[in-house]
Amino acid sequence: MKKLVVCNQKMLLARDEAKLLRKALDDVDLSKINFIVCPSYINLDVFKGYNLGAQDAFYEDKGTFTGEISAYQLSLLNVKFVIIGHSERRMFDNEKVINAKVKAVLRNSMTPILCVGETKTDKSLRRTSEVIKRQLETALSGVVLDDTQEIIIAYEPVWAIGSGKCMQKEDIEDTILYIKKILSMLEISNYKIIYGGSITPKTIENIRNELVDGYLIGNSSVFLDDLNMIIKCIK
Ligand code: 13P
């Protein structure tokens, strides 16, 4: 199976920069991976033709919600994936909202990329398993997937994001196995698990792992040379 490579462009690119990246990306051989790009909302059209993901989505389809963009609206723009519960958004969303967003994404025939992961404090208090279990149970409460639906779980330790600090391969494997166990308890079988957090050309060699179905890349995803090196290493 081809590895997933999900590029979370965060709020890193102005429109002109996104256009330049798109042009350069068109020359990269992506045939051996399953490539998904998640630009800012305003840059979604710049990456037309690629597998498109959004970085968040509101749970109501339509209504008087100033400043929000719904899963329904995104589905009309050919968006196929939506990141939900990213640690950079969890400060605005409680777990009930994250659950509603996962359901809204599925209801609108898209695939949620649900982010879970422990903070530095959780890690130091050895609470990683407890935190991940709670995040999965609450976000997936009442979620029943039919045969056509899938969910992508992105394991992103919060302390690893943007820190240059990389998780040990063995620790990633342990957590992935744990996530699989929880998903099985929740009777969810249509899923992929990807890993994210400080994936760079330097760290990918150590992180690369047969247990994961792919990778979620932040900062390095907007630098073409870095992204290219990471992709070469993955495939
Ligand atoms: P970095 O790759 O910049 O650490 O970001 C990871 C991330 O948050 C992807 O969603």
Short mmCIF file of C-alpha atoms and ligand atoms in Angstrom, two decimals:
data_model
loop_
_atom_site.label_atom_id
_atom_site.label_comp_id
_atom_site.label_asym_id
_atom_site.label_seq_id
_atom_site.Cartn_x
_atom_site.Cartn_y
_atom_site.Cartn_z
CA MET A 1 0.00 0.00 0.00
CA LYS A 2 1.25 3.48 -0.86
CA LYS A 3 2.11 5.60 2.17
CA LEU A 4 -0.05 8.63 2.85
CA VAL A 5 1.77 11.95 2.90
CA VAL A 6 -0.46 14.67 4.35
CA CYS A 7 0.85 18.22 4.08
CA ASN A 8 -0.56 20.56 6.71
CA GLN A 9 0.39 23.98 5.39
CA LYS A 10 -1.02 25.60 8.55
CA MET A 11 -1.10 29.43 8.07
CA LEU A 12 2.38 29.45 6.56
CA LEU A 13 1.73 30.64 3.02
CA ALA A 14 0.39 33.85 1.51
CA ARG A 15 -1.45 33.28 -1.74
CA ASP A 16 1.49 34.16 -4.00
CA GLU A 17 3.72 31.79 -2.06
CA ALA A 18 1.12 29.04 -2.36
CA LYS A 19 1.00 29.59 -6.12
CA LEU A 20 4.78 29.29 -6.36
CA LEU A 21 4.75 26.08 -4.32
CA ARG A 22 1.98 24.62 -6.48
CA LYS A 23 4.00 25.32 -9.63
CA ALA A 24 7.08 23.65 -8.19
CA LEU A 25 5.07 20.72 -6.84
CA ASP A 26 3.79 19.91 -10.31
CA ASP A 27 7.33 18.73 -11.22
CA VAL A 28 7.65 16.36 -8.26
CA ASP A 29 7.07 12.63 -8.79
CA LEU A 30 4.24 11.80 -6.39
CA SER A 31 3.26 8.55 -8.10
CA LYS A 32 4.62 6.28 -5.36
CA ILE A 33 2.80 7.94 -2.47
CA ASN A 34 -0.76 8.95 -1.67
CA PHE A 35 -0.38 12.74 -1.48
CA ILE A 36 -2.86 15.01 0.30
CA VAL A 37 -2.43 18.76 0.60
CA CYS A 38 -4.19 20.80 3.31
CA PRO A 39 -3.80 24.50 2.48
CA SER A 40 -5.39 27.47 4.23
CA TYR A 41 -9.02 27.82 3.13
CA ILE A 42 -8.15 30.80 0.93
CA ASN A 43 -5.53 28.74 -0.92
CA LEU A 44 -7.61 25.60 -1.52
CA ASP A 45 -8.24 26.52 -5.16
CA VAL A 46 -4.51 27.01 -5.76
CA PHE A 47 -4.00 23.27 -5.28
CA LYS A 48 -6.92 22.21 -7.49
CA GLY A 49 -6.20 18.80 -9.03
CA TYR A 50 -4.47 17.42 -5.92
CA ASN A 51 -6.18 15.41 -3.18
CA LEU A 52 -7.45 18.30 -1.11
CA GLY A 53 -7.77 18.48 2.66
CA ALA A 54 -8.91 21.31 4.93
CA GLN A 55 -7.38 22.17 8.30
CA ASP A 56 -10.68 22.30 10.21
CA ALA A 57 -14.43 22.42 9.57
CA PHE A 58 -17.47 23.65 11.48
CA TYR A 59 -20.05 21.03 12.47
CA GLU A 60 -23.29 22.74 11.40
CA ASP A 61 -23.92 22.64 7.65
CA LYS A 62 -25.36 26.16 7.29
CA GLY A 63 -26.44 28.99 9.56
CA THR A 64 -25.61 32.22 11.31
CA PHE A 65 -22.07 31.34 12.40
CA THR A 66 -19.90 34.31 11.54
CA GLY A 67 -16.40 33.39 10.53
CA GLU A 68 -16.99 29.64 10.38
CA ILE A 69 -16.60 27.36 7.36
CA SER A 70 -18.65 24.18 7.39
CA ALA A 71 -17.80 20.65 6.38
CA TYR A 72 -20.74 20.90 3.98
CA GLN A 73 -19.31 24.02 2.30
CA LEU A 74 -15.90 22.38 2.00
CA SER A 75 -17.38 19.24 0.45
CA LEU A 76 -18.73 21.44 -2.37
CA LEU A 77 -15.15 22.61 -3.10
CA ASN A 78 -13.99 19.07 -3.78
CA VAL A 79 -12.30 18.78 -0.40
CA LYS A 80 -12.00 15.09 0.49
CA PHE A 81 -10.20 15.19 3.86
CA VAL A 82 -10.48 17.42 6.94
CA ILE A 83 -8.04 17.65 9.83
CA ILE A 84 -9.98 17.66 13.11
CA GLY A 85 -8.65 18.19 16.63
CA HIS A 86 -5.21 19.45 15.68
CA SER A 87 -3.41 20.54 18.85
CA GLU A 88 -3.20 24.08 17.45
CA ARG A 89 -7.01 24.13 17.38
CA ARG A 90 -7.89 22.11 20.47
CA MET A 91 -7.65 25.29 22.56
CA PHE A 92 -10.78 26.54 20.73
CA ASP A 93 -12.69 23.25 20.67
CA ASN A 94 -13.78 21.04 23.52
CA GLU A 95 -14.08 17.30 23.01
CA LYS A 96 -17.82 17.48 22.34
CA VAL A 97 -17.17 19.91 19.50
CA ILE A 98 -14.42 17.69 18.09
CA ASN A 99 -16.87 14.77 18.12
CA ALA A 100 -19.49 16.87 16.30
CA LYS A 101 -16.90 17.93 13.72
CA VAL A 102 -15.83 14.32 13.04
CA LYS A 103 -19.48 13.40 12.48
CA ALA A 104 -20.06 16.43 10.21
CA VAL A 105 -17.07 15.49 8.05
CA LEU A 106 -18.33 11.91 7.67
CA ARG A 107 -21.91 13.08 7.05
CA ASN A 108 -20.61 15.15 4.15
CA SER A 109 -18.79 12.18 2.60
CA MET A 110 -15.27 13.26 3.49
CA THR A 111 -12.58 11.55 5.56
CA PRO A 112 -11.65 13.00 8.96
CA ILE A 113 -7.97 13.14 9.87
CA LEU A 114 -8.36 13.04 13.63
CA CYS A 115 -5.31 14.26 15.56
CA VAL A 116 -4.48 12.80 18.95
CA GLY A 117 -1.39 13.13 21.09
CA GLU A 118 0.01 13.91 24.49
CA THR A 119 1.52 17.18 25.71
CA LYS A 120 4.95 17.49 27.31
CA THR A 121 3.29 17.45 30.75
CA ASP A 122 1.22 14.36 29.90
CA LYS A 123 4.40 12.65 28.80
CA SER A 124 6.34 13.57 31.92
CA LEU A 125 3.45 12.32 34.09
CA ARG A 126 3.31 9.10 32.03
CA ARG A 127 -0.25 9.87 31.02
CA THR A 128 0.14 9.27 27.27
CA SER A 129 -2.07 6.16 27.09
CA GLU A 130 -4.78 7.68 29.27
CA VAL A 131 -4.86 10.89 27.19
CA ILE A 132 -4.95 9.10 23.85
CA LYS A 133 -7.68 6.74 25.04
CA ARG A 134 -9.82 9.67 26.21
CA GLN A 135 -9.24 11.65 22.99
CA LEU A 136 -10.22 8.67 20.82
CA GLU A 137 -13.23 7.68 22.93
CA THR A 138 -14.69 11.18 23.02
CA ALA A 139 -13.97 12.12 19.39
CA LEU A 140 -15.36 8.84 18.09
CA SER A 141 -18.31 8.53 20.44
CA GLY A 142 -21.35 7.42 18.42
CA VAL A 143 -19.33 7.15 15.21
CA VAL A 144 -20.27 4.13 13.13
CA LEU A 145 -18.51 3.80 9.79
CA ASP A 146 -20.17 2.14 6.83
CA ASP A 147 -18.13 0.16 4.29
CA THR A 148 -17.44 3.26 2.17
CA GLN A 149 -16.17 5.38 5.06
CA GLU A 150 -12.75 5.58 6.60
CA ILE A 151 -11.06 7.56 9.32
CA ILE A 152 -7.42 8.59 9.50
CA ILE A 153 -5.93 8.87 12.97
CA ALA A 154 -2.92 11.17 13.13
CA TYR A 155 -0.77 10.49 16.14
CA GLU A 156 1.00 13.79 16.80
CA PRO A 157 2.71 14.16 20.17
CA VAL A 158 2.14 17.85 20.95
CA TRP A 159 5.68 18.23 22.32
CA ALA A 160 7.13 17.03 19.02
CA ILE A 161 5.26 19.53 16.84
CA GLY A 162 7.55 22.26 15.52
CA SER A 163 10.14 21.44 18.18
CA GLY A 164 12.67 19.55 16.08
CA LYS A 165 12.37 16.84 18.73
CA CYS A 166 11.70 13.51 17.26
CA MET A 167 10.03 10.53 18.81
CA GLN A 168 11.91 7.23 19.08
CA LYS A 169 10.77 4.68 16.54
CA GLU A 170 10.01 2.10 19.26
CA ASP A 171 7.83 4.60 21.15
CA ILE A 172 5.91 5.41 17.98
CA GLU A 173 5.33 1.69 17.41
CA ASP A 174 4.10 1.15 20.97
CA THR A 175 1.63 4.03 20.67
CA ILE A 176 0.41 2.92 17.25
CA LEU A 177 -0.32 -0.56 18.63
CA TYR A 178 -2.12 1.02 21.55
CA ILE A 179 -4.24 3.17 19.20
CA LYS A 180 -5.14 0.04 17.23
CA LYS A 181 -6.26 -1.63 20.44
CA ILE A 182 -8.51 1.29 21.38
CA LEU A 183 -9.99 1.45 17.88
CA SER A 184 -10.76 -2.24 18.06
CA MET A 185 -12.51 -1.68 21.42
CA LEU A 186 -14.53 1.08 19.74
CA GLU A 187 -15.37 -1.38 16.94
CA ILE A 188 -13.77 0.84 14.31
CA SER A 189 -12.02 -1.19 11.65
CA ASN A 190 -11.81 1.11 8.60
CA TYR A 191 -8.88 3.29 9.54
CA LYS A 192 -5.34 4.33 8.77
CA ILE A 193 -2.85 5.61 11.30
CA ILE A 194 -0.30 8.26 10.40
CA TYR A 195 2.40 9.96 12.45
CA GLY A 196 3.31 13.65 12.67
CA GLY A 197 5.61 15.97 14.60
CA SER A 198 8.89 17.49 13.40
CA ILE A 199 9.18 15.39 10.29
CA THR A 200 12.13 16.83 8.38
CA PRO A 201 14.70 15.45 5.92
CA LYS A 202 16.89 14.84 8.98
CA THR A 203 14.34 13.04 11.17
CA ILE A 204 12.41 10.99 8.60
CA GLU A 205 15.08 8.29 8.41
CA ASN A 206 14.68 7.56 12.14
CA ILE A 207 10.91 7.87 12.19
CA ARG A 208 10.25 5.81 9.07
CA ASN A 209 8.21 2.91 10.18
CA GLU A 210 6.36 -0.03 8.69
CA LEU A 211 3.53 0.16 11.23
CA VAL A 212 2.39 3.62 10.18
CA ASP A 213 0.30 4.16 7.08
CA GLY A 214 1.80 7.57 6.44
CA TYR A 215 2.97 10.91 7.77
CA LEU A 216 1.54 14.32 8.63
CA ILE A 217 4.02 17.05 7.79
CA GLY A 218 3.82 20.67 8.94
CA ASN A 219 6.64 23.17 8.42
CA SER A 220 8.67 21.00 6.03
CA SER A 221 5.68 20.63 3.73
CA VAL A 222 5.97 24.21 2.47
CA PHE A 223 9.65 23.97 1.51
CA LEU A 224 9.82 22.10 -1.74
CA ASP A 225 13.39 20.79 -1.30
CA ASP A 226 12.62 19.48 2.19
CA LEU A 227 9.35 17.91 1.08
CA ASN A 228 11.05 16.32 -1.90
CA MET A 229 13.74 14.75 0.29
CA ILE A 230 11.14 13.44 2.74
CA ILE A 231 9.07 11.92 -0.07
CA LYS A 232 12.15 10.24 -1.58
CA CYS A 233 12.94 8.71 1.80
CA ILE A 234 9.37 7.50 2.36
CA LYS A 235 8.91 5.75 -0.96
P1 13P B 1 5.73 20.12 12.18
O1 13P B 1 6.00 19.10 11.09
O2 13P B 1 6.08 21.51 11.78
O3 13P B 1 6.32 19.71 13.49
O4 13P B 1 4.16 20.15 12.39
C1 13P B 1 3.48 18.97 12.54
C2 13P B 1 2.05 19.25 12.48
O5 13P B 1 1.52 19.94 13.32
C3 13P B 1 1.31 18.69 11.34
O6 13P B 1 -0.05 18.74 11.57
#
